[in-house]
């Protein structure tokens, strides 16, 4: 949508001053160091389309007074195995989560968009055929990027559900992140 301006061949530079980040390098903003973490978003034919998560840590924080945060952004669930180091090193994980195909009444999973991590996969439901995420990682998670029906206490099958209670019962420590919620980091 940003490239749609009548009479203008708009690019990212039309709206912003891009400052490219080189591979495996970080950038600092407001005293926080940001590292890009390449994530698998979707498959386009036989090619991966990537998204980039962020790993944040306070610059010059030798005592560890501040939390390290992993924001996964648009991604598939907990993959590939090499990504595990970011889960392990984070104190707080804000994780992509769609709830499509999750029948909370019987914990059955019928499938998803294939674009995002799903609640059934993160929770480790057998019906999702998911690789289990260790409880120590799930305990640090808050789930984001979910459908509006979650805020209305429903699943997509119109079952009543307290999503936060369900998430916490599955070991997801911060439940579903709400608009305006504050985390001390």
Short mmCIF file of C-alpha atoms in Angstrom, two decimals:
data_model
loop_
_atom_site.label_atom_id
_atom_site.label_comp_id
_atom_site.label_asym_id
_atom_site.label_seq_id
_atom_site.Cartn_x
_atom_site.Cartn_y
_atom_site.Cartn_z
CA UNK A 1 0.00 0.00 0.00
CA UNK A 2 2.88 2.42 0.57
CA UNK A 3 3.80 2.30 -3.10
CA UNK A 4 0.33 3.42 -4.19
CA UNK A 5 0.54 7.19 -4.54
CA UNK A 6 -0.99 8.63 -7.68
CA UNK A 7 1.61 10.14 -9.97
CA UNK A 8 4.56 8.87 -7.91
CA UNK A 9 6.68 5.76 -8.35
CA UNK A 10 6.97 5.32 -4.59
CA UNK A 11 9.61 3.19 -2.89
CA UNK A 12 10.55 2.62 0.71
CA UNK A 13 12.77 5.73 0.47
CA UNK A 14 9.72 7.84 -0.36
CA UNK A 15 8.51 7.37 3.22
CA UNK A 16 11.60 6.47 5.24
CA UNK A 17 15.37 6.86 5.35
CA UNK A 18 16.40 3.20 5.10
CA UNK A 19 19.66 2.26 6.78
CA UNK A 20 20.54 -1.30 5.69
CA UNK A 21 21.88 -3.68 8.32
CA UNK A 22 24.60 -6.04 7.13
CA UNK A 23 24.29 -9.77 7.70
CA UNK A 24 24.99 -10.87 11.26
CA UNK A 25 25.46 -7.30 12.45
CA UNK A 26 23.38 -5.43 14.98
CA UNK A 27 22.18 -1.87 15.22
CA UNK A 28 21.66 0.31 18.29
CA UNK A 29 18.66 2.51 18.95
CA UNK A 30 17.95 4.37 22.20
CA UNK A 31 20.57 2.32 24.06
CA UNK A 32 19.17 -1.04 22.92
CA UNK A 33 21.04 -3.41 20.62
CA UNK A 34 18.88 -5.06 17.95
CA UNK A 35 19.86 -8.18 16.05
CA UNK A 36 17.93 -9.46 13.05
CA UNK A 37 16.86 -13.11 13.19
CA UNK A 38 15.87 -14.59 9.85
CA UNK A 39 12.62 -16.56 10.14
CA UNK A 40 10.73 -18.80 7.73
CA UNK A 41 7.51 -16.99 6.82
CA UNK A 42 5.97 -18.90 3.88
CA UNK A 43 6.92 -21.05 0.93
CA UNK A 44 6.51 -19.44 -2.49
CA UNK A 45 6.73 -22.40 -4.84
CA UNK A 46 9.98 -24.06 -3.79
CA UNK A 47 11.51 -20.94 -2.20
CA UNK A 48 11.35 -19.68 1.38
CA UNK A 49 10.00 -16.18 1.84
CA UNK A 50 11.62 -14.79 4.96
CA UNK A 51 10.55 -12.52 7.74
CA UNK A 52 12.96 -11.07 10.26
CA UNK A 53 12.49 -11.28 13.98
CA UNK A 54 14.35 -9.06 16.41
CA UNK A 55 16.52 -9.96 19.37
CA UNK A 56 16.82 -7.00 21.72
CA UNK A 57 19.19 -6.49 24.60
CA UNK A 58 20.30 -3.41 26.48
CA UNK A 59 23.66 -2.17 25.28
CA UNK A 60 26.40 -2.39 27.92
CA UNK A 61 24.36 -4.36 30.47
CA UNK A 62 27.03 -6.55 32.12
CA UNK A 63 24.97 -7.18 35.26
CA UNK A 64 21.97 -8.39 33.27
CA UNK A 65 19.68 -5.79 34.86
CA UNK A 66 17.52 -5.72 31.73
CA UNK A 67 15.67 -8.53 30.02
CA UNK A 68 16.63 -9.88 26.63
CA UNK A 69 13.65 -9.99 24.27
CA UNK A 70 13.03 -12.15 21.22
CA UNK A 71 10.25 -10.84 18.98
CA UNK A 72 9.60 -13.52 16.37
CA UNK A 73 7.38 -11.47 13.98
CA UNK A 74 5.60 -13.31 11.12
CA UNK A 75 6.98 -16.82 11.24
CA UNK A 76 6.32 -20.51 11.30
CA UNK A 77 6.59 -22.21 14.67
CA UNK A 78 9.86 -22.83 16.53
CA UNK A 79 11.94 -23.70 13.50
CA UNK A 80 14.50 -24.50 12.28
CA UNK A 81 16.33 -26.12 15.21
CA UNK A 82 19.12 -23.53 14.83
CA UNK A 83 16.71 -20.82 16.02
CA UNK A 84 16.57 -22.50 19.45
CA UNK A 85 19.53 -20.46 20.74
CA UNK A 86 17.39 -17.31 20.54
CA UNK A 87 14.60 -18.96 22.57
CA UNK A 88 17.13 -20.13 25.14
CA UNK A 89 18.88 -16.75 25.51
CA UNK A 90 15.72 -14.64 25.71
CA UNK A 91 14.06 -13.69 29.00
CA UNK A 92 10.86 -12.69 27.20
CA UNK A 93 9.59 -14.09 23.89
CA UNK A 94 6.81 -12.31 22.01
CA UNK A 95 5.73 -15.02 19.62
CA UNK A 96 3.63 -15.02 16.46
CA UNK A 97 0.46 -17.08 16.98
CA UNK A 98 -2.60 -17.74 14.87
CA UNK A 99 -5.53 -19.65 16.34
CA UNK A 100 -7.06 -20.81 13.05
CA UNK A 101 -8.06 -24.46 13.07
CA UNK A 102 -7.80 -24.79 16.87
CA UNK A 103 -10.92 -26.40 18.30
CA UNK A 104 -10.53 -25.67 21.99
CA UNK A 105 -13.42 -27.92 22.99
CA UNK A 106 -11.55 -31.14 22.18
CA UNK A 107 -8.03 -29.81 21.43
CA UNK A 108 -8.26 -30.87 17.81
CA UNK A 109 -6.36 -29.06 15.11
CA UNK A 110 -7.72 -28.99 11.57
CA UNK A 111 -5.05 -26.88 9.90
CA UNK A 112 -4.06 -23.27 9.47
CA UNK A 113 -3.10 -20.68 6.91
CA UNK A 114 0.43 -22.09 6.82
CA UNK A 115 1.75 -18.57 7.28
CA UNK A 116 2.04 -18.25 11.06
CA UNK A 117 2.81 -20.31 14.13
CA UNK A 118 -0.39 -21.80 15.49
CA UNK A 119 -1.57 -22.09 19.05
CA UNK A 120 -1.94 -25.87 18.65
CA UNK A 121 1.69 -26.19 17.55
CA UNK A 122 3.05 -23.91 20.29
CA UNK A 123 0.94 -25.68 22.93
CA UNK A 124 2.10 -29.05 21.58
CA UNK A 125 -1.32 -30.56 20.87
CA UNK A 126 -0.97 -34.10 19.50
CA UNK A 127 -3.39 -33.22 16.68
CA UNK A 128 -0.93 -30.56 15.46
CA UNK A 129 1.83 -33.15 15.09
CA UNK A 130 4.19 -30.52 16.44
CA UNK A 131 7.73 -30.70 17.69
CA UNK A 132 7.43 -30.01 21.39
CA UNK A 133 8.67 -26.66 22.63
CA UNK A 134 10.39 -27.06 26.02
CA UNK A 135 8.37 -25.68 28.95
CA UNK A 136 11.26 -23.37 29.88
CA UNK A 137 10.77 -21.54 26.54
CA UNK A 138 6.97 -21.54 26.65
CA UNK A 139 7.09 -20.05 30.16
CA UNK A 140 8.80 -16.96 28.69
CA UNK A 141 6.24 -16.49 25.88
CA UNK A 142 3.53 -13.97 25.24
CA UNK A 143 1.49 -14.68 22.10
CA UNK A 144 0.69 -12.00 19.52
CA UNK A 145 -0.73 -11.56 16.00
CA UNK A 146 -3.93 -13.50 16.63
CA UNK A 147 -7.49 -13.18 15.30
CA UNK A 148 -10.09 -10.88 16.85
CA UNK A 149 -12.25 -13.79 18.02
CA UNK A 150 -9.60 -14.48 20.68
CA UNK A 151 -10.44 -11.14 22.34
CA UNK A 152 -14.13 -12.12 22.29
CA UNK A 153 -13.59 -15.40 24.15
CA UNK A 154 -14.34 -17.65 21.19
CA UNK A 155 -12.45 -20.00 18.95
CA UNK A 156 -13.13 -20.13 15.21
CA UNK A 157 -15.67 -22.92 15.85
CA UNK A 158 -17.69 -20.56 18.12
CA UNK A 159 -16.72 -22.48 21.27
CA UNK A 160 -16.44 -20.31 24.39
CA UNK A 161 -12.86 -20.21 25.65
CA UNK A 162 -10.73 -18.20 28.04
CA UNK A 163 -7.67 -18.07 25.82
CA UNK A 164 -5.37 -16.71 28.53
CA UNK A 165 -6.34 -19.48 30.94
CA UNK A 166 -5.89 -22.06 28.17
CA UNK A 167 -2.49 -20.64 27.22
CA UNK A 168 -1.31 -20.67 30.81
CA UNK A 169 -2.58 -24.24 31.29
CA UNK A 170 -0.37 -25.17 28.30
CA UNK A 171 2.66 -23.55 30.01
CA UNK A 172 2.62 -20.28 28.03
CA UNK A 173 3.65 -17.92 30.81
CA UNK A 174 2.41 -14.57 29.52
CA UNK A 175 -0.72 -15.80 27.73
CA UNK A 176 -1.97 -13.59 24.91
CA UNK A 177 -0.43 -10.12 24.65
CA UNK A 178 -3.08 -7.38 24.79
CA UNK A 179 -3.07 -3.98 23.11
CA UNK A 180 -1.48 -1.51 25.55
CA UNK A 181 0.05 -4.23 27.74
CA UNK A 182 3.38 -3.19 29.25
CA UNK A 183 6.37 -5.45 29.93
CA UNK A 184 9.22 -4.25 32.12
CA UNK A 185 12.46 -4.97 30.31
#
